[in-house]
Tab-separated table of C-alpha atoms in Angstrom:
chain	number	residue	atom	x	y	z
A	1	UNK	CA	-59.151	137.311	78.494
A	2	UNK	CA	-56.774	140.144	78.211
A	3	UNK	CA	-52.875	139.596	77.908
A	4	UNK	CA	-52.773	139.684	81.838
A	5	UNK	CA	-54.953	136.861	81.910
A	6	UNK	CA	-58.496	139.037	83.260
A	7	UNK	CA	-61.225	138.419	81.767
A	8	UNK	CA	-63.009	141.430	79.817
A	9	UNK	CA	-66.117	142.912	80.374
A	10	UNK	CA	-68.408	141.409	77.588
A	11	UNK	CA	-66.860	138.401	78.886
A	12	UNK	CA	-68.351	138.824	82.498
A	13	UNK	CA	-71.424	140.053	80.990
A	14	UNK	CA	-72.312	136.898	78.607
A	15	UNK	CA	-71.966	134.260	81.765
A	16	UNK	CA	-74.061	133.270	83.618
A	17	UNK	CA	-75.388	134.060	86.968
A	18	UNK	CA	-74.819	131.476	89.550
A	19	UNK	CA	-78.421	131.312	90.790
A	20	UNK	CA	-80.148	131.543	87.556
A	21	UNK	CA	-83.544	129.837	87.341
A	22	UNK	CA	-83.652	126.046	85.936
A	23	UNK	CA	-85.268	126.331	82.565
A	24	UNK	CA	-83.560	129.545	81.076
A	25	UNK	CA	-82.097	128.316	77.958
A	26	UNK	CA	-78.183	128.469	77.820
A	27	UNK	CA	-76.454	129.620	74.727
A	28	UNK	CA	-72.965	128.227	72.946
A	29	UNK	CA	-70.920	129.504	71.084
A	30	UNK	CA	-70.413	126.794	68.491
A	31	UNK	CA	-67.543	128.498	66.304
A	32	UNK	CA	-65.557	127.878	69.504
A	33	UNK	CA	-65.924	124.194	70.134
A	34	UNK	CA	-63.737	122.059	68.673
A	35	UNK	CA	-65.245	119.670	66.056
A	36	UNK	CA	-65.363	115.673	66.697
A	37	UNK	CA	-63.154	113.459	64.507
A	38	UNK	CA	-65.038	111.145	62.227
A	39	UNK	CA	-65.512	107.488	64.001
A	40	UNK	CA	-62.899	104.963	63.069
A	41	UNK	CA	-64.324	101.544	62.070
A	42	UNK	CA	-62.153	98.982	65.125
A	43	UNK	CA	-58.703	98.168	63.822
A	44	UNK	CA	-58.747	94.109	62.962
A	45	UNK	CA	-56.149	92.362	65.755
A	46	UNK	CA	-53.679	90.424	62.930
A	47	UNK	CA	-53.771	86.683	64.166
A	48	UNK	CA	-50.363	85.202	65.340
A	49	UNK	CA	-49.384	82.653	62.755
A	50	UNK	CA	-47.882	79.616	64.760
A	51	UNK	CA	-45.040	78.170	62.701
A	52	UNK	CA	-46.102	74.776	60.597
A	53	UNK	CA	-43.575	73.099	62.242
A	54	UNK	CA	-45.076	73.475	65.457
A	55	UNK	CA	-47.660	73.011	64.199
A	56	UNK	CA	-47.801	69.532	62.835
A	57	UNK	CA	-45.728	68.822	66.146
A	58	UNK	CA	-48.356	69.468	67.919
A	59	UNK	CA	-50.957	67.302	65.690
A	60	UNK	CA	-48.190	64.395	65.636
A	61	UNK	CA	-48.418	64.197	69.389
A	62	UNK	CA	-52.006	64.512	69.834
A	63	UNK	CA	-51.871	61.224	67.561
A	64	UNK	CA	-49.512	59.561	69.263
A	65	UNK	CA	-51.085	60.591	72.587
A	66	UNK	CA	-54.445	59.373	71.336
A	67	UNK	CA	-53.620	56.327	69.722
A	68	UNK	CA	-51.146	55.236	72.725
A	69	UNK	CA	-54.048	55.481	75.072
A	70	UNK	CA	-55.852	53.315	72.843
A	71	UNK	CA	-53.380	50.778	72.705
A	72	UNK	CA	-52.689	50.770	76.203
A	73	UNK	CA	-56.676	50.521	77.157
A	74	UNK	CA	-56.756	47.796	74.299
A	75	UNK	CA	-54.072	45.600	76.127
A	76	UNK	CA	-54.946	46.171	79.571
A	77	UNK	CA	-58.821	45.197	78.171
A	78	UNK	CA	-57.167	42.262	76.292
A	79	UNK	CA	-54.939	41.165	79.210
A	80	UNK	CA	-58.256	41.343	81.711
A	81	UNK	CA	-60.480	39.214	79.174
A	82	UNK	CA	-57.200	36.179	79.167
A	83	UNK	CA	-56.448	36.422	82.253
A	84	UNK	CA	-60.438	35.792	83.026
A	85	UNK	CA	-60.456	33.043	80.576
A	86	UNK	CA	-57.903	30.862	81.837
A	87	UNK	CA	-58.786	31.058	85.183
A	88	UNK	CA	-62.551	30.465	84.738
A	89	UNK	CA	-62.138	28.419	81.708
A	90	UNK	CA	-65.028	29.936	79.172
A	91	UNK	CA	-63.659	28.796	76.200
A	92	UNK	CA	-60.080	26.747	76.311
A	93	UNK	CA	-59.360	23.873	74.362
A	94	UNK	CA	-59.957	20.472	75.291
A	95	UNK	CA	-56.848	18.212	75.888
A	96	UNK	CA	-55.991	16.210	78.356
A	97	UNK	CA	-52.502	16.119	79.898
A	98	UNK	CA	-50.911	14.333	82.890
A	99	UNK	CA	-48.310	16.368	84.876
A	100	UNK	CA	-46.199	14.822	88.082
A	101	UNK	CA	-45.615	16.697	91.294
A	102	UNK	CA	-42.461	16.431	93.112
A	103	UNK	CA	-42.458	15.919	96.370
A	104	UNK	CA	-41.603	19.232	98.384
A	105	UNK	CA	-43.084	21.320	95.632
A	106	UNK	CA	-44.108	24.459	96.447
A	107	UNK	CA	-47.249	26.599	95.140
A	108	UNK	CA	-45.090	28.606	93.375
A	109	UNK	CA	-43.425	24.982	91.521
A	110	UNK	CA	-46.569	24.060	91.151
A	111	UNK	CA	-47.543	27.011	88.986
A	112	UNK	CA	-44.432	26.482	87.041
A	113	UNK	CA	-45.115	22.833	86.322
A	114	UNK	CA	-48.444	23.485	85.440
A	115	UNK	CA	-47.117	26.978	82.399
A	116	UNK	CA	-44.076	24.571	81.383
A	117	UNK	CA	-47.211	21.787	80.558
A	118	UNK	CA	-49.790	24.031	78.447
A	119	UNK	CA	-52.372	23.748	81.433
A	120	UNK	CA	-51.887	27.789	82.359
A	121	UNK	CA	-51.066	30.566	81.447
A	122	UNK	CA	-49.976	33.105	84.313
A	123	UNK	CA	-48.570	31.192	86.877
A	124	UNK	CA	-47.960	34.096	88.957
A	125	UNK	CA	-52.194	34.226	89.106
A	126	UNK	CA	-52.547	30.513	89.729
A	127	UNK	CA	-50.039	31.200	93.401
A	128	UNK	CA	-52.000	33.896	94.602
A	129	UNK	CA	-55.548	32.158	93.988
A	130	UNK	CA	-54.267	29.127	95.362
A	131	UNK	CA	-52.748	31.256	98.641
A	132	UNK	CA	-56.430	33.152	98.740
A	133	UNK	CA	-58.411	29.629	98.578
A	134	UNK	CA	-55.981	29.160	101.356
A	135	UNK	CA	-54.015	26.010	99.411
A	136	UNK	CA	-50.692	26.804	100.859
A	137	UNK	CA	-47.454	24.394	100.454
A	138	UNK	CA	-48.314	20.796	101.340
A	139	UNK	CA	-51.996	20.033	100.525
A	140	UNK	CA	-50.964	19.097	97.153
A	141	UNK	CA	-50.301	15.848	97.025
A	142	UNK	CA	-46.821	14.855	95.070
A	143	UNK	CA	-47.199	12.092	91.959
A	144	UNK	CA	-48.968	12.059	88.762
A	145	UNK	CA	-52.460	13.883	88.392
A	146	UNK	CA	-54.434	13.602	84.759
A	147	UNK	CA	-55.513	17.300	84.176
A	148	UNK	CA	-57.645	18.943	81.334
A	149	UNK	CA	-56.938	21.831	79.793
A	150	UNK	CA	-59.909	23.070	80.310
A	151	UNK	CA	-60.424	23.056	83.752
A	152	UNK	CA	-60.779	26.040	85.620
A	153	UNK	CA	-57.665	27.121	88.065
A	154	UNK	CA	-59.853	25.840	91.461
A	155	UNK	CA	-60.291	22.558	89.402
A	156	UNK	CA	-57.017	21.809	89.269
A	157	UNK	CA	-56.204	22.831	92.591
A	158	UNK	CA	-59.171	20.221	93.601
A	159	UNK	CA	-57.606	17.775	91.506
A	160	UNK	CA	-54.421	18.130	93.108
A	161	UNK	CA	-55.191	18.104	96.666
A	162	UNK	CA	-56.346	14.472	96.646
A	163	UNK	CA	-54.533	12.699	99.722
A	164	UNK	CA	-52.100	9.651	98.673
A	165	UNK	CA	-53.021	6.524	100.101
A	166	UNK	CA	-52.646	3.134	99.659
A	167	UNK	CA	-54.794	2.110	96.623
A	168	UNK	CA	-56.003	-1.327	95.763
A	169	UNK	CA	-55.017	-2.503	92.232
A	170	UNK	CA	-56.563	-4.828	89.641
A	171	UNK	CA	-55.278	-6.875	86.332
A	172	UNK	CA	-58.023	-6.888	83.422
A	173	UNK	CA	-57.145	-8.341	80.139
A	174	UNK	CA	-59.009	-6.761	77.191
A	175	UNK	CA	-59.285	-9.431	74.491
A	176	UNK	CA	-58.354	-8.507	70.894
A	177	UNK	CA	-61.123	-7.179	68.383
A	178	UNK	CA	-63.531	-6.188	71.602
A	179	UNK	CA	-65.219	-2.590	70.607
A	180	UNK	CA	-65.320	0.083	72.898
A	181	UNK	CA	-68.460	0.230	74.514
A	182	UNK	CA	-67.658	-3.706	75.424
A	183	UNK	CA	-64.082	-2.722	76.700
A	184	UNK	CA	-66.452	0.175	79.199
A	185	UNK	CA	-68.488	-2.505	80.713
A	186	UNK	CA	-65.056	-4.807	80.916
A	187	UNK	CA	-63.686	-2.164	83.153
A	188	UNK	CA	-67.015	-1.419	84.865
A	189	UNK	CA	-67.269	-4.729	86.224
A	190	UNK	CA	-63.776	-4.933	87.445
A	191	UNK	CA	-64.329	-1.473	89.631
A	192	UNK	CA	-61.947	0.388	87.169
A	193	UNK	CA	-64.285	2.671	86.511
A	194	UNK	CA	-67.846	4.056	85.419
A	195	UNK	CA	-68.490	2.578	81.829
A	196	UNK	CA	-70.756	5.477	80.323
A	197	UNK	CA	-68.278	7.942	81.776
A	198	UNK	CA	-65.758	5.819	79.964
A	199	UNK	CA	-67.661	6.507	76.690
A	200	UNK	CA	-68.455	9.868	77.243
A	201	UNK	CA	-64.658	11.022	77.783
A	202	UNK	CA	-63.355	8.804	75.279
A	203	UNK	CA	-65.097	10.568	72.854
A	204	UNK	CA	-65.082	13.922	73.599
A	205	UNK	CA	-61.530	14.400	74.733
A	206	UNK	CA	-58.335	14.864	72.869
A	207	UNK	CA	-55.583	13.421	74.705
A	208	UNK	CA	-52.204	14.962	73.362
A	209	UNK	CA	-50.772	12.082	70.977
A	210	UNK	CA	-49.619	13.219	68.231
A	211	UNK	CA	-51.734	9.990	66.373
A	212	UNK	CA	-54.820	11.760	67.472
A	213	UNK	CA	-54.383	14.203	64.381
A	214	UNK	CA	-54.797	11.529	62.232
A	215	UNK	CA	-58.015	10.762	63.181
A	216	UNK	CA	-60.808	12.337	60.525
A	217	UNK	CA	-62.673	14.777	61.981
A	218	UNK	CA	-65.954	13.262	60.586
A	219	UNK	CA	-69.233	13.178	61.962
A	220	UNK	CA	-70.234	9.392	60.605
A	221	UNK	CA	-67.567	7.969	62.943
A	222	UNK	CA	-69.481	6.563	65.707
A	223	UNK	CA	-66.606	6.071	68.269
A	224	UNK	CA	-63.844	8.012	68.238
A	225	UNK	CA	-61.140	6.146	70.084
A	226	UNK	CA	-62.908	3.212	68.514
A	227	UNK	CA	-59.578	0.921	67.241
A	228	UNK	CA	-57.132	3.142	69.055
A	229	UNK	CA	-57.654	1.183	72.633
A	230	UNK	CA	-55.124	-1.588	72.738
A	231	UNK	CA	-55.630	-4.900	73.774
A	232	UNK	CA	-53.529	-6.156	76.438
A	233	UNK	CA	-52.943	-7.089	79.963
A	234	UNK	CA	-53.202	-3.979	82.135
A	235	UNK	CA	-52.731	-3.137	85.877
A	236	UNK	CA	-55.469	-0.621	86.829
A	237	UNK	CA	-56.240	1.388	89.905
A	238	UNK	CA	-59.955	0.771	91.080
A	239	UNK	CA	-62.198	3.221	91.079
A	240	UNK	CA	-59.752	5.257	88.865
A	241	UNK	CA	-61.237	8.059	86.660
A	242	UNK	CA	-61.998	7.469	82.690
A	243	UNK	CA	-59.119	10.097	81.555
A	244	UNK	CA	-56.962	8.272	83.418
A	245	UNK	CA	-57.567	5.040	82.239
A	246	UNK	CA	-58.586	6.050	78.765
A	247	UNK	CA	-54.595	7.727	79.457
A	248	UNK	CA	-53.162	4.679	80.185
A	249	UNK	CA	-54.316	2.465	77.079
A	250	UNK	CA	-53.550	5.315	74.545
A	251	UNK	CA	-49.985	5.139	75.659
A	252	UNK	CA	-49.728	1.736	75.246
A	253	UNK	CA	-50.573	1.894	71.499
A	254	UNK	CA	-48.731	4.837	71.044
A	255	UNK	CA	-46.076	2.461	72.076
A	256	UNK	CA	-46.947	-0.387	70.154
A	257	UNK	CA	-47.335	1.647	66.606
A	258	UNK	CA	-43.518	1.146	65.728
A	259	UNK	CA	-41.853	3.301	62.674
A	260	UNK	CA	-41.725	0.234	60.668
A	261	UNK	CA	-45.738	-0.110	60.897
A	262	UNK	CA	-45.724	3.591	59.839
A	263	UNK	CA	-43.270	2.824	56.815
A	264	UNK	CA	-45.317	-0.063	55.971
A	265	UNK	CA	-48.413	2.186	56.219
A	266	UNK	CA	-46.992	4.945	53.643
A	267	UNK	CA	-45.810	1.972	51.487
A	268	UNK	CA	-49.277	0.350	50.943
A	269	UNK	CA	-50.612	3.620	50.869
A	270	UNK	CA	-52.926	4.360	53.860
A	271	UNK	CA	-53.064	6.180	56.395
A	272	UNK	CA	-53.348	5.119	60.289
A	273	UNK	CA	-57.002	5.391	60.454
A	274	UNK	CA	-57.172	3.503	57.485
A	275	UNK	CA	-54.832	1.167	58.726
A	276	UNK	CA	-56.992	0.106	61.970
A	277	UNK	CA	-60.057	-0.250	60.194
A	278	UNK	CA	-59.328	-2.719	57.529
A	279	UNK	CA	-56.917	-4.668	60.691
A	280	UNK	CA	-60.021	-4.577	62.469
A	281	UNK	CA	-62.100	-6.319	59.748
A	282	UNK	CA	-59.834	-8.923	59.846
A	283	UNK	CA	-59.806	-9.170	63.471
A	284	UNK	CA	-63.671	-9.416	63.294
A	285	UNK	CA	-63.066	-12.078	60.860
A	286	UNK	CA	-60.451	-14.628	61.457
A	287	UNK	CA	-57.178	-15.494	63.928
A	288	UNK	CA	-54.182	-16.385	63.757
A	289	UNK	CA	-52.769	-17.761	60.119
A	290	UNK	CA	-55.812	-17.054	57.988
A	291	UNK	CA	-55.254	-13.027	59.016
A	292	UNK	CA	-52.766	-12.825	55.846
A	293	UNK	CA	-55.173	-14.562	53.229
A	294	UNK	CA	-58.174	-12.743	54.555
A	295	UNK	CA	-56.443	-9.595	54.485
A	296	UNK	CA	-55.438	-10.620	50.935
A	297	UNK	CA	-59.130	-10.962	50.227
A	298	UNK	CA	-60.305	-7.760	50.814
A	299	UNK	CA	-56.939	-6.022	49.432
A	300	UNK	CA	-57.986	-7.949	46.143
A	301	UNK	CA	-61.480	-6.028	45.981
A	302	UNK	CA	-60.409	-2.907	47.258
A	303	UNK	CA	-57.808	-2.615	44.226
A	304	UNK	CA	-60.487	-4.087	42.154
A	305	UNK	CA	-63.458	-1.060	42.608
A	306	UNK	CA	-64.981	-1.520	39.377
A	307	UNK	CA	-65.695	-5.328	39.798
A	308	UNK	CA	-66.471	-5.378	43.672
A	309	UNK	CA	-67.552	-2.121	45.168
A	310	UNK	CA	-68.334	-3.291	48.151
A	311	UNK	CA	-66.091	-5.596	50.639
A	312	UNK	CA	-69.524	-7.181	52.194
A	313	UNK	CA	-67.638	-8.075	55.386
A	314	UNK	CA	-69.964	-9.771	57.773
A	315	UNK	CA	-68.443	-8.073	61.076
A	316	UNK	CA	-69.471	-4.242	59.758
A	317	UNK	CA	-72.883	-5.200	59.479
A	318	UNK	CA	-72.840	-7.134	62.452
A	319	UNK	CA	-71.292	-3.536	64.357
A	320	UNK	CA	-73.811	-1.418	62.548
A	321	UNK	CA	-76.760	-3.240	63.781
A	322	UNK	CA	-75.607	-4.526	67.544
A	323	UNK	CA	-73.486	-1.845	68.302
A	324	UNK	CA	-74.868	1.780	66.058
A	325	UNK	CA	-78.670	0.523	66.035
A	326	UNK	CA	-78.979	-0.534	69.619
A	327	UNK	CA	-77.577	2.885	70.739
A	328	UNK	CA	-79.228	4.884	68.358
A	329	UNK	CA	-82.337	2.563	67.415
A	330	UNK	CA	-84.137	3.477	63.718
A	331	UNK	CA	-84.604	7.006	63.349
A	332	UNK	CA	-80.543	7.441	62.167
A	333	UNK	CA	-80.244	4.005	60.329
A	334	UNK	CA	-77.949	6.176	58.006
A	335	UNK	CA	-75.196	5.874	60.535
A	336	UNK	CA	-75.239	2.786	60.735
A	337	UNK	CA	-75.701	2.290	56.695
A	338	UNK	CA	-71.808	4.087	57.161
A	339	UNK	CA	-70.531	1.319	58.802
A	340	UNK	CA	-72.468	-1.581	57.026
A	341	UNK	CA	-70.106	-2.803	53.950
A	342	UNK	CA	-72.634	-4.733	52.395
A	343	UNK	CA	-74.663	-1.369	51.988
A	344	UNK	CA	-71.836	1.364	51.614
A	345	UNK	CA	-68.769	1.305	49.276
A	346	UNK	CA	-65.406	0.541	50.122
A	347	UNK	CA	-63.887	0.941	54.328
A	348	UNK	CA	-66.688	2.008	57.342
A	349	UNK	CA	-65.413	5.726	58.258
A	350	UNK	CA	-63.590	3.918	61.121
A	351	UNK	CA	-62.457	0.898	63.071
A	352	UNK	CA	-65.309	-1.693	64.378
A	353	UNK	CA	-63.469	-2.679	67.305
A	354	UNK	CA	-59.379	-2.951	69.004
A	355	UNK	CA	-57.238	-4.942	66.863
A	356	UNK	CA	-53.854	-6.333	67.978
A	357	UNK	CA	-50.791	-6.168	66.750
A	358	UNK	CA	-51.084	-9.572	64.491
A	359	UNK	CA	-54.288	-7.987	62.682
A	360	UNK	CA	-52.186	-4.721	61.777
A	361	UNK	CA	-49.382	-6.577	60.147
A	362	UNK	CA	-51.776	-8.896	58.378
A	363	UNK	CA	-53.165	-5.639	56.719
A	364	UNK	CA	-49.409	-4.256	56.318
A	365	UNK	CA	-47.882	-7.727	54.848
A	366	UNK	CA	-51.461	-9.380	53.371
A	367	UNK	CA	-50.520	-12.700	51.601
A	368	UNK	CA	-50.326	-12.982	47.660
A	369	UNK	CA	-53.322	-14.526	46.647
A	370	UNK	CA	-56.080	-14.737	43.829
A	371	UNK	CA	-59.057	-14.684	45.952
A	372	UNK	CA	-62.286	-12.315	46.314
A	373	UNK	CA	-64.437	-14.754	48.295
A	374	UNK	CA	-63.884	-16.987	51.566
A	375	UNK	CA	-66.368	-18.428	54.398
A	376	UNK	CA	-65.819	-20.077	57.876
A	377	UNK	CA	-67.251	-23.508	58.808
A	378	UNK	CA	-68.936	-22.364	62.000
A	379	UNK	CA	-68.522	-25.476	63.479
A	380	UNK	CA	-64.616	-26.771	62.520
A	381	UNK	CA	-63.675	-22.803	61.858
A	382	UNK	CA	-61.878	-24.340	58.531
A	383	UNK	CA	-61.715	-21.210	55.741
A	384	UNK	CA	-62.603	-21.458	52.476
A	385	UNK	CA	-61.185	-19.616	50.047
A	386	UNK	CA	-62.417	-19.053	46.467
A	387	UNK	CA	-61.961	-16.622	43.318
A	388	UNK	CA	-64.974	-16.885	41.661
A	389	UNK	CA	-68.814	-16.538	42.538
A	390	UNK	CA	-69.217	-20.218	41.695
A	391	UNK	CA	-66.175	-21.187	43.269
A	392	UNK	CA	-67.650	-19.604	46.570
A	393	UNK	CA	-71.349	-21.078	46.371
A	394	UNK	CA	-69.706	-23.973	46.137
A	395	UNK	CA	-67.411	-23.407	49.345
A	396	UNK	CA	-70.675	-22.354	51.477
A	397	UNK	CA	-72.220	-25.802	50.800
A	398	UNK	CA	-68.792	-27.854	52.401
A	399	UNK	CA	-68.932	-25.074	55.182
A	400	UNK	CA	-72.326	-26.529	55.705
A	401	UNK	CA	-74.078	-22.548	55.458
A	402	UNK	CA	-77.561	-22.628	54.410
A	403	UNK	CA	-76.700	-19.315	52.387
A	404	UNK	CA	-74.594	-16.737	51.620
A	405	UNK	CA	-75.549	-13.107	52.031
């Protein structure tokens, strides 16, 4: 192309012709095109480098995020599985405790009463499953109810709903030194109330006295409340439940245990347990004024191991074999060898019976004597008291026994 932009005649000549056949080669002039630049390997993209204090910001509350969750699902899991288990009562502990209802209470009291006592634990659960069962304010019926820890929520509510009425009374007297399973039937046949539900609660129930803790948790005791079940002149309800009688005599020793028995107690060295099975040896063995000398007698071999390992007291054998043998027959004699002094050494692994109060101090204030031996005249109930072997052989034959064993 000239300098007034036509094109020149070589120009015109080398192009081609619009219609030209398809196939005719075409020809380039390569010196005029333009070379391509090289390829140029992709340019890396630098990465943004996020400050490290952001960055550990951000890892601190991804933690805390995470592990708050967890906490919170924890508690709310935790909360669900209590709340479950004291209203349905899987696995609570076993105490008994009585709680009075005021007259006028509402649910809402109720549920109060019943936190303030140990027998719940969300009393704002107990009023609206008492409202849902439909036990609104008034079907619980004001006074004293025995309650278990233990029982479930409806329980209670079904323990509490029982209508007051006019209830017929009786007076039983249980007689010093009479073991448990005697004191059931006593009650039994008085209409107090069932005598091997009597046994069965006494023994698998903890009651809430403090004394209860000092009762060995020991597998050779046969009884548990054996020796803890007061003797004494009581006014029952007939047709009562066992807790609630069982209730009533446990307060009445808890009464009758004074501080100075427990002085005395610390001061001879034994321990309440202790205490009401050697008091009710001696309650097996003797009334009245001869409780001091034959407390003395088996005070005298107890500090005296070595010469007299065993206290051979006629009433523990006599309790193994009427008492642990006719309830268990042969086939576990050992538990009865437990309570059998002229087999095992020194005290049974528990009472033998109730004891009063005159058997206790007997064992607290013993008499001051010499002796290891003493028998009864059957006949005159005179005691004879001895210090020697020969002394006692001797005794047997005035107290007209063909032997002594």
């Amino acid at each position: 192309m000239d300098q007034y932009g036509q094109s020149s005649e070589r120009e015109e000549r080398s192009r081609p012709a619009s219609g030209e056949a398809a196939g005719n080669t075409v020809s380039f002039d390569r010196s005029r095109v333009s070379p391509r630049p090289p390829a140029q390997p992709p340019r890396k993209r630098r990465r943004r480098r996020i400050p490290q204090r952001i960055y550990r910001r951000g890892r601190l509350s991804a933690f805390f995020y995470v592990t708050g969750t967890l906490a919170v699902c924890v508690a709310i899991a935790f909360f669900f599985l209590s709340a479950f288990n004291d209203v349905l009562a899987f696995s609570k502990p076993n105490q008994v405790i009585e709680v009075t209802i005021p007259k006028g209470a509402d649910t809402a009291k109720i549920a109060s009463i019943l936190k303030e006592e140990g027998l719940i634990k969300y009393d704002g659960l107990f009023k609206y499953i008492s409202e849902f069962e439909k036990i609104y304010e008034g079907k619980y019926a004001a006074g004293q109810h025995v309650l278990n820890t233990n029982m479930s929520y409806t329980s209670m509510m079904a323990a509490m709903q029982e209508k007051e009425k006019a209830r017929e009374t009786v007076t039983v007297t249980i007689p010093e030194g009479l073991p448990l399973n005697k004191i059931a039937d006593l009650l039994e046949e008085n209409g107090v109330c069932d005598a091997e539900e009597f046994v069965e609660k006494a023994n698998s129930n903890n009651f809430g006295f403090d004394f209860e803790e000092d009762i060995p948790n020991s597998s050779k005791i046969f009884y548990r409340l054996e020796g803890y079940l007061f003797p004494d002149t009581y006014e029952f309800y007939k047709d009562d439940t066992a807790l609630n009688v069982i209730r009533k005599l446990l307060q009445n020793f808890d009464s009758k245990i004074t501080p100075d028995m427990q002085s005395l107690m610390r001061k001879q060295g034994l321990t309440l347990h202790e205490t009401l099975t050697l008091a009710s040896i001696v309650q097996g063995e003797a009334t009245g004024d001869e409780m001091g000398k034959v407390a003395s007698v088996y005070w005298n071999r107890l500090n005296d191991k070595l010469t007299f390992p065993l206290l051979q007291a006629d009433p523990t054998r006599d309790y193994a074999n009427e008492q642990i043998l006719t309830h268990l027959g042969d086939r576990d004699k050992s538990a009865a060898d437990y309570y059998n002094t002229y087999v095992s050494p020194g005290l049974p692994p528990g009472p033998i019976n109730n004891p009063g109060t005159a058997a206790i101090m007997a064992v607290l204030k013993p008499e001051d004597t010499p002796y290891y031996y003493f028998c009864t005249d059957l006949r005159t109930k005179q005691f004879y008291y001895a210090e020697t072997l020969d002394q006692h052989n001797a005794n047997v034959r005035k107290a007209g026994l063909r032997g002594w064993s």
